[in-house]
Tab-separated table of C-alpha atoms and ligand atoms in Angstrom:
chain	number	residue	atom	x	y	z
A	1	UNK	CA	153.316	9.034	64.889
A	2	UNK	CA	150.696	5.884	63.966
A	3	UNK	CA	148.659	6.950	66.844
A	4	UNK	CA	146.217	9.081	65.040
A	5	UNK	CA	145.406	6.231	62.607
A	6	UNK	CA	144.202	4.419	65.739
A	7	UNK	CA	142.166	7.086	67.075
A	8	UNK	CA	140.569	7.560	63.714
A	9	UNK	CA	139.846	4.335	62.530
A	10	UNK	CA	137.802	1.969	65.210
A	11	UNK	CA	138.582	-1.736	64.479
A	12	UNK	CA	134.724	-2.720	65.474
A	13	UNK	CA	133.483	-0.291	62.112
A	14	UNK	CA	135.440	-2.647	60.072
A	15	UNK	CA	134.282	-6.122	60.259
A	16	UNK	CA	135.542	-7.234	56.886
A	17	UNK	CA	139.464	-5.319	57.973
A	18	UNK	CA	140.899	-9.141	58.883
A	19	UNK	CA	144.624	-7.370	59.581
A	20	UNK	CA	145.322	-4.629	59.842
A	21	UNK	CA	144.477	-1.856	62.535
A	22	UNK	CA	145.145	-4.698	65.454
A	23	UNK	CA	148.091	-5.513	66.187
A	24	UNK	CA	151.483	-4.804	63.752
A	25	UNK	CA	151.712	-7.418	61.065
A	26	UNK	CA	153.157	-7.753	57.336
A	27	UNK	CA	150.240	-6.869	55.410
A	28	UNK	CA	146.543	-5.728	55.448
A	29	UNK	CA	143.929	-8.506	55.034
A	30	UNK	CA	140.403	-7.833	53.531
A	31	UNK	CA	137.835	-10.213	53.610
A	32	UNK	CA	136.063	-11.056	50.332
A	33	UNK	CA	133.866	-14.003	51.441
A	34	UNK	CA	134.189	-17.083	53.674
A	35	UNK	CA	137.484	-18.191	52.674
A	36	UNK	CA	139.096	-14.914	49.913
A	37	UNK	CA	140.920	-12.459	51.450
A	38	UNK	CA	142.401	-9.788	49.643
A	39	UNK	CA	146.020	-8.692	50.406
A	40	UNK	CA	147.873	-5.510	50.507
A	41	UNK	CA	150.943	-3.774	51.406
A	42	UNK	CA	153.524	-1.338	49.862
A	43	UNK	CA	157.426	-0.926	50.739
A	44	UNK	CA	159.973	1.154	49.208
A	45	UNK	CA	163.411	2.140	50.069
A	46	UNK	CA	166.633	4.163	48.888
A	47	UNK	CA	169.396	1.977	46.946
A	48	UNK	CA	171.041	-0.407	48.932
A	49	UNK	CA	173.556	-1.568	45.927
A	50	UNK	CA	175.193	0.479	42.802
A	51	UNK	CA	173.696	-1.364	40.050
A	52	UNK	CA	170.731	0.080	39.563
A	53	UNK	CA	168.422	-3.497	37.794
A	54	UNK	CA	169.563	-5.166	41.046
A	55	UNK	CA	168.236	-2.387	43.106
A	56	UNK	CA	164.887	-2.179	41.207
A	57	UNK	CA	164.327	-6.273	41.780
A	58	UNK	CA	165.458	-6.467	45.372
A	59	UNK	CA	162.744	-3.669	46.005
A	60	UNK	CA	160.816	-5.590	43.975
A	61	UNK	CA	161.138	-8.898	45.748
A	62	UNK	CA	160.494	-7.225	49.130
A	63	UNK	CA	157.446	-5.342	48.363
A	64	UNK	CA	156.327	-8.566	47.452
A	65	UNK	CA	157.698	-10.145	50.580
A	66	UNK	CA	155.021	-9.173	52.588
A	67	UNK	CA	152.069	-10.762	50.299
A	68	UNK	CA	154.595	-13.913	50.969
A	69	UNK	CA	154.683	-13.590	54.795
A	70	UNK	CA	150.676	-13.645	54.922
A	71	UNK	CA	150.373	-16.867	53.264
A	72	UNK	CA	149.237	-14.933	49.893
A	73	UNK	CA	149.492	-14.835	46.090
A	74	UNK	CA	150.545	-11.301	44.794
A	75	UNK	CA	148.790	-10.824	41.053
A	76	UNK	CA	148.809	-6.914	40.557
A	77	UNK	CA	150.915	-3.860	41.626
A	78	UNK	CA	151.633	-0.361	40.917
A	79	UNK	CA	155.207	1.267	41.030
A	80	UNK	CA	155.829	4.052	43.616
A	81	UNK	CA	159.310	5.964	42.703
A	82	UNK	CA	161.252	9.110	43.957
A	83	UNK	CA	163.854	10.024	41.250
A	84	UNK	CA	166.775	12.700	40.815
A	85	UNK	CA	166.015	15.302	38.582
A	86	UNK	CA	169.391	14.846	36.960
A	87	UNK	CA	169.771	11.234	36.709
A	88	UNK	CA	170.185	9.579	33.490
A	89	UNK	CA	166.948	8.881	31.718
A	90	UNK	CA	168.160	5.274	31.726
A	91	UNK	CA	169.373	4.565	35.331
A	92	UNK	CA	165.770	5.447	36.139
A	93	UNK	CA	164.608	2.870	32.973
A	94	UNK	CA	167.137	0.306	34.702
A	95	UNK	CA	165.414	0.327	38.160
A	96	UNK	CA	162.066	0.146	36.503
A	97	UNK	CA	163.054	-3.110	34.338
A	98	UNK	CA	164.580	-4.737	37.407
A	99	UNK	CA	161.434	-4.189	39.560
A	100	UNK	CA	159.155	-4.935	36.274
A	101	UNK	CA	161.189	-8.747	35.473
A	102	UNK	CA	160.646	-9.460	38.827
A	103	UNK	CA	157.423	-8.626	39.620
A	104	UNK	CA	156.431	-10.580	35.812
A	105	UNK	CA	158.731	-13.988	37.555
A	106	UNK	CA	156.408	-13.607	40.214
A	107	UNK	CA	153.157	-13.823	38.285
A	108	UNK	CA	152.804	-9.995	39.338
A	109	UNK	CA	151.422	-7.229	36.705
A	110	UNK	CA	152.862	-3.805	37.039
A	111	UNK	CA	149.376	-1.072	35.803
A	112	UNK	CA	150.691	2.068	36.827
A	113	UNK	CA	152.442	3.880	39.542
A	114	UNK	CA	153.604	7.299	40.849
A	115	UNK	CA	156.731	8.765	40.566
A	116	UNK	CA	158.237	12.438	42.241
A	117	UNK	CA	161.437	13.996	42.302
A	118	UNK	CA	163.901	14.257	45.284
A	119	UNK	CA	167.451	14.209	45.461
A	120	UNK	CA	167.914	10.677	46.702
A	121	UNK	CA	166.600	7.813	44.520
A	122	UNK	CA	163.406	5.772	46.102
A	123	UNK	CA	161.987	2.830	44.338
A	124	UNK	CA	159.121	0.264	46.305
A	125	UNK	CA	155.469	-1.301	44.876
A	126	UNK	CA	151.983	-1.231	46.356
A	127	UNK	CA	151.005	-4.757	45.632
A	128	UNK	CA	148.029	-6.658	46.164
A	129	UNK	CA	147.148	-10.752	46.395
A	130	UNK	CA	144.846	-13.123	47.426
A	131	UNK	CA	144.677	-14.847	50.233
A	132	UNK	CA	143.040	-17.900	51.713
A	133	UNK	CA	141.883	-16.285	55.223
A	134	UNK	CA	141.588	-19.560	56.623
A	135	UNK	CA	145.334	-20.745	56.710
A	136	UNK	CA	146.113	-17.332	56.384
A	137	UNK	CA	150.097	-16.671	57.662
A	138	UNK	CA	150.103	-14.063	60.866
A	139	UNK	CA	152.332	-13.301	63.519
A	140	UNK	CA	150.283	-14.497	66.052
A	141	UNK	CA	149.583	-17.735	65.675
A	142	UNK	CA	153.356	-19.282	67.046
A	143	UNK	CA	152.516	-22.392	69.684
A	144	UNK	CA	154.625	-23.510	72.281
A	145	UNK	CA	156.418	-26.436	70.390
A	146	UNK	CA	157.159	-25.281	67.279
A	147	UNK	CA	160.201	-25.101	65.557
A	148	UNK	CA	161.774	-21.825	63.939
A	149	UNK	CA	162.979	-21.860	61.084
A	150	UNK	CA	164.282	-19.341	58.935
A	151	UNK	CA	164.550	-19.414	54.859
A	152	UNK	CA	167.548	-16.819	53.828
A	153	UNK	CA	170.730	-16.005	55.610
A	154	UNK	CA	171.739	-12.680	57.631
A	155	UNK	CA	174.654	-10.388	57.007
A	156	UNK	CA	172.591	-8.591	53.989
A	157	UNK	CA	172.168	-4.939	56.415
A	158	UNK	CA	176.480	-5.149	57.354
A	159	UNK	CA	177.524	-5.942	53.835
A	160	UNK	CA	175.549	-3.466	51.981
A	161	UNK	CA	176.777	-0.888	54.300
A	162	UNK	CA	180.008	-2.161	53.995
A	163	UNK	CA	179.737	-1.803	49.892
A	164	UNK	CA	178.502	2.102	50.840
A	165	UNK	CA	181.380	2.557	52.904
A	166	UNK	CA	183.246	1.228	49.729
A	167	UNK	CA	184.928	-1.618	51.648
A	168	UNK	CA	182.828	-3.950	50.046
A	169	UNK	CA	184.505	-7.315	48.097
A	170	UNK	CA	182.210	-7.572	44.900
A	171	UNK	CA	182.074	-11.528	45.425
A	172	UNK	CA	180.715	-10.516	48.805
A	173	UNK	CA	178.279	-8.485	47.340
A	174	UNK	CA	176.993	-10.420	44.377
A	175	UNK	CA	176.468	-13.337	47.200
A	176	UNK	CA	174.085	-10.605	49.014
A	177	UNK	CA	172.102	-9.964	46.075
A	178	UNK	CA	172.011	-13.446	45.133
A	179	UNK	CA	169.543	-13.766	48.203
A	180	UNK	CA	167.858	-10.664	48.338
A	181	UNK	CA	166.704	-11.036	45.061
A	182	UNK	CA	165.171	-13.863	45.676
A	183	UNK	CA	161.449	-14.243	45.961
A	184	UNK	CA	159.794	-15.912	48.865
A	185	UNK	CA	156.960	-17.280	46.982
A	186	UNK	CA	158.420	-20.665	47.450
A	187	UNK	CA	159.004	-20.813	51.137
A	188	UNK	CA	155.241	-19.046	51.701
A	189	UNK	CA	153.587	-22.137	49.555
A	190	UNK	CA	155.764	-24.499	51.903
A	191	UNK	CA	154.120	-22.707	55.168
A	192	UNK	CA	150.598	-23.347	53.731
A	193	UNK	CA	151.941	-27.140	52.623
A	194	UNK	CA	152.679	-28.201	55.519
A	195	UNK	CA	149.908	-26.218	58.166
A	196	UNK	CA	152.289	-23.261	59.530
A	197	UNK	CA	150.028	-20.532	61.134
A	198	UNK	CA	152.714	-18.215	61.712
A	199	UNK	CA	155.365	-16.508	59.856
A	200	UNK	CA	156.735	-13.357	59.223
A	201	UNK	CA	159.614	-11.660	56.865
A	202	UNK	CA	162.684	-10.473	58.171
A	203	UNK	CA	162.882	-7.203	57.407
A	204	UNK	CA	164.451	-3.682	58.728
A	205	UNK	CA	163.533	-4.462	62.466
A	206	UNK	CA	166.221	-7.291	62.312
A	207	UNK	CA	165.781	-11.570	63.151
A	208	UNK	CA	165.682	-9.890	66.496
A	209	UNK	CA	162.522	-7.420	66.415
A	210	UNK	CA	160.524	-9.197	64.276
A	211	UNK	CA	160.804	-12.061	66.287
A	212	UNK	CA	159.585	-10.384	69.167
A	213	UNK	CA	156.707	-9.184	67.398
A	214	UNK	CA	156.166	-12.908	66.585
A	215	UNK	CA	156.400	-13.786	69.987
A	216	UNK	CA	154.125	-11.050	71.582
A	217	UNK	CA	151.484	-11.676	69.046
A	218	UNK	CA	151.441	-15.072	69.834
A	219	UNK	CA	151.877	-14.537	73.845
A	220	UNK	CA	154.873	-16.960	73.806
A	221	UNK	CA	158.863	-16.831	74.048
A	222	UNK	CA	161.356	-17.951	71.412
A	223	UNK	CA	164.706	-19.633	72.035
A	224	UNK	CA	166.978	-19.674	69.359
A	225	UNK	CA	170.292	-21.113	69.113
A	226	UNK	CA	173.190	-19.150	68.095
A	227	UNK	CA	175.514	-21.929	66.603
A	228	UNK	CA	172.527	-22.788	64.021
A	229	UNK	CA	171.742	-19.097	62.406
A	230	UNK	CA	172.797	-18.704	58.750
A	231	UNK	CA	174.810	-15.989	58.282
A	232	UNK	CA	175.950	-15.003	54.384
A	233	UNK	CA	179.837	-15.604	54.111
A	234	UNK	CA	180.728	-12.292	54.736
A	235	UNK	CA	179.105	-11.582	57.782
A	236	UNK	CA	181.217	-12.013	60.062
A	237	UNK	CA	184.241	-9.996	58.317
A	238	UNK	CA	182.529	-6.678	57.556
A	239	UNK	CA	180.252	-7.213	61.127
A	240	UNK	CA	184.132	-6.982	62.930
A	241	UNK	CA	185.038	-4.297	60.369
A	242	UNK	CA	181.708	-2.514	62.650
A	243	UNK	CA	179.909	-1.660	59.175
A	244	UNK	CA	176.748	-1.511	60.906
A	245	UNK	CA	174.064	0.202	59.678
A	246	UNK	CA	172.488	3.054	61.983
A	247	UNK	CA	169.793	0.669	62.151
A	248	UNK	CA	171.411	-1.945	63.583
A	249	UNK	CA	171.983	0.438	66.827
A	250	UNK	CA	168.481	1.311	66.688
A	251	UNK	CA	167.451	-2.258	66.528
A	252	UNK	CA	169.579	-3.229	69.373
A	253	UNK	CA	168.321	-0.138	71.586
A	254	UNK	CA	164.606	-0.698	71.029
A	255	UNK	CA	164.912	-4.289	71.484
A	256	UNK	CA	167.691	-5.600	73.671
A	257	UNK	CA	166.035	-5.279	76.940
A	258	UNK	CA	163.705	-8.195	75.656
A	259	UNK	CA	166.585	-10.446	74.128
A	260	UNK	CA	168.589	-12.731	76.725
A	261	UNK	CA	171.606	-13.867	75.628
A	262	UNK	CA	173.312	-16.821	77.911
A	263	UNK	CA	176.346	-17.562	76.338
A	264	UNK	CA	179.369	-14.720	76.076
A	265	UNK	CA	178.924	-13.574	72.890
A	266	UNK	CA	181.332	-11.153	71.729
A	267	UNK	CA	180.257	-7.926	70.384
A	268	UNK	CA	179.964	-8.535	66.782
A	269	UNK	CA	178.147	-11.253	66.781
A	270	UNK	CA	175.535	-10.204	68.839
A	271	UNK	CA	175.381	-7.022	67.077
A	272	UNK	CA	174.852	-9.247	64.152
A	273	UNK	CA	171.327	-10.316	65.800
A	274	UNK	CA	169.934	-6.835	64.830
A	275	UNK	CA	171.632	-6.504	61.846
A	276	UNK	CA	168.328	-4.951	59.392
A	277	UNK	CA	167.823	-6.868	56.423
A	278	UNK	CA	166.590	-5.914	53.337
A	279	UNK	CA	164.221	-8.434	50.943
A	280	UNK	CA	165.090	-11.365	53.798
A	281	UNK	CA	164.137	-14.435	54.475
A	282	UNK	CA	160.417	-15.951	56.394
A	283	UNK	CA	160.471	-16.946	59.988
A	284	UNK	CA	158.455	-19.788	60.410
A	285	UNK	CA	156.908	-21.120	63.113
A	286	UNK	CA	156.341	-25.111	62.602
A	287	UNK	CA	154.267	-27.397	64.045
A	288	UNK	CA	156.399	-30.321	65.485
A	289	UNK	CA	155.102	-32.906	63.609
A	290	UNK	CA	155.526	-31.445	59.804
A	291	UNK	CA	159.209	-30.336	60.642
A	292	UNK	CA	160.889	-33.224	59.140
A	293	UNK	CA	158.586	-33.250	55.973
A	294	UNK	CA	158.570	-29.658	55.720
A	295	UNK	CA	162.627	-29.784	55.597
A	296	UNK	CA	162.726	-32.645	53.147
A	297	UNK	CA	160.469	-30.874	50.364
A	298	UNK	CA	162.533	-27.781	50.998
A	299	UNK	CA	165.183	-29.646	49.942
A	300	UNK	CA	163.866	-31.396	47.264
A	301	UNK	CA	162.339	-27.897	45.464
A	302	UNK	CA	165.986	-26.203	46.126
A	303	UNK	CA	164.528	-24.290	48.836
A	304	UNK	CA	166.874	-23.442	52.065
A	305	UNK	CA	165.340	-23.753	54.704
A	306	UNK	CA	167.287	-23.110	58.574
A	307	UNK	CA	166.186	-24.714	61.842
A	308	UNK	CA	167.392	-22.315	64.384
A	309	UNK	CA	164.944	-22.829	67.574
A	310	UNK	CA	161.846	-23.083	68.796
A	311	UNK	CA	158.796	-21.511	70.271
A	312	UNK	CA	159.080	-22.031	74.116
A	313	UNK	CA	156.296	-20.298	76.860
A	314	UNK	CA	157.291	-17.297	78.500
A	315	UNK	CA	158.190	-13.672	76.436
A	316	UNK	CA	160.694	-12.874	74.493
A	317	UNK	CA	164.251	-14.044	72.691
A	318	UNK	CA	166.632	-16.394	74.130
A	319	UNK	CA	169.947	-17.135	72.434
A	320	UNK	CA	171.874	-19.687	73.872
B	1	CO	CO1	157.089	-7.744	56.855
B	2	CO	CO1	157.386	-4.227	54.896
């Protein structure tokens, strides 16, 4: 469906177009001068929880999460909604508040926006930021060495589908939102702190396929190890319960044949690997020598932070 963007817009008539028709990564980047970039992107989704604040800051947080993933500082963003005709006046005024507190905790204005109706609720931000295009964040710049390492749990696509299919413990789900509310402003200032060149949020495609977009970028292989992935509590009970999201089966078709798994995992847990996420955590790719540092100041600034593997030559996932 993208294809007629490509054939319309020639990468060579846009010199100052740093990211953006090449290829796939979280956000556009436009050059300003030698070292300002600006930063774009927009994201928007249908509830994935009941309470509608909660659902207006975790679309908040992971419009945002892009900006995040390049390395950049959001400042300014508009609101782009899709609203019921007959919803409540103040369901609609809840999302909007939840989006607007978080965007404001983020040092992010909120001018304007756009908003249509349609049956099912839809609720994202265009946002823009500034970037430093010299230790700008992409996908491609992963080297053999580097450790992986990843800053929220998984479990968030299996446990709000499990909350749809109203099988869903509240604890379990307050422990979900807990994390996708979360900003990753703090994790993307830890990248640039300690020289990461690659990173990237994981999002819809799953740890899975946006690793491998990682790892093509970057022309290497990663090998992550399956003992040392975070998973929120819950996972594992509502991923045997097969809550799955239809994503999750779309995830796994699109991207299995380029995942090798060497250990006998059982079903659920490997179904876990393309469990989509919504609002998760960075993947970043760390140069060997700033690990331990980098891991110590996450600590120290309350920041989790996961080694789960590294960046090995070849293509493609490994679990083991
Ligand atoms: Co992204
Ligand atoms: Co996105």
């Amino acid at each position: 469906m993208l294809r007629p963007l490509a054939g319309t817009f020639k990468p060579d008539d846009y010199p100052d177009l740093l990211v953006g028709l090449e290829p796939p990564d979280d956000a556009a980047v436009w050059k300003l001068d030698d070292s300002r970039a600006l930063v774009l992107t927009t994201d928007f989704f249908t509830p994935v929880v009941d309470d509608p604040y909660d659902y207006g800051a975790i679309a908040a947080a992971n419009s945002l999460s892009d900006i995040y993933a390049m390395g950049g500082k959001p400042f300014l963003a508009l609101n782009i909604a899709a609203l019921p005709p007959d919803l409540p006046p103040e369901i609609g005024a809840e999302i909007f508040r939840g989006g607007a507190e978080k965007a404001r905790e983020a040092g992010v204005v909120i001018a304007g926006g756009h908003t249509v109706q349609d049956k099912e609720p839809k609720y994202g931000l265009v946002a823009i930021g500034f970037v430093d295009s010299v230790k700008m964040l992409t996908k491609s710049g992963a080297k053999v060495g580097d450790a992986l390492v990843l800053t929220k749990p998984l479990g968030f696509g299996v446990t709000t589908t499990a909350l749809k299919q109203e099988r869903a413990d509240p604890a379990d789900v307050s422990e979900v939102v807990g994390w996708m509310i979360r900003l990753n402003e703090k994790t993307s200032q830890l990248a640039l702190e300690f020289g990461v060149k690659a990173a990237t949020d994981i999002t819809g495609f799953s740890l899975m396929g946006h690793g491998l977009e990682m790892a093509k970028a970057s022309g290497v292989g990663l090998k992550i190890e399956f003992s040392r992935l975070p998973f929120v509590s819950c996972a594992q009970k509502y991923a045997r319960m097969g809550a799955f999201p239809g994503g999750a089966f779309d995830n796994k078709h699109f991207y299995s044949r380029d995942v090798k798994i060497d250990s006998k995992l059982d079903e659920a847990s490997e179904m876990l690997l393309y469990d989509p996420q919504t609002s998760g955590g960075l993947l970043l790719s760390v140069p060997p020598a700033n690990l331990s540092a980098l891991i110590e100041k996450a600590a120290q600034i309350d920041q989790p932070a996961w080694v789960i593997g590294e960046v090995v030559s070849g293509s493609g996932i490994r679990i083991v």
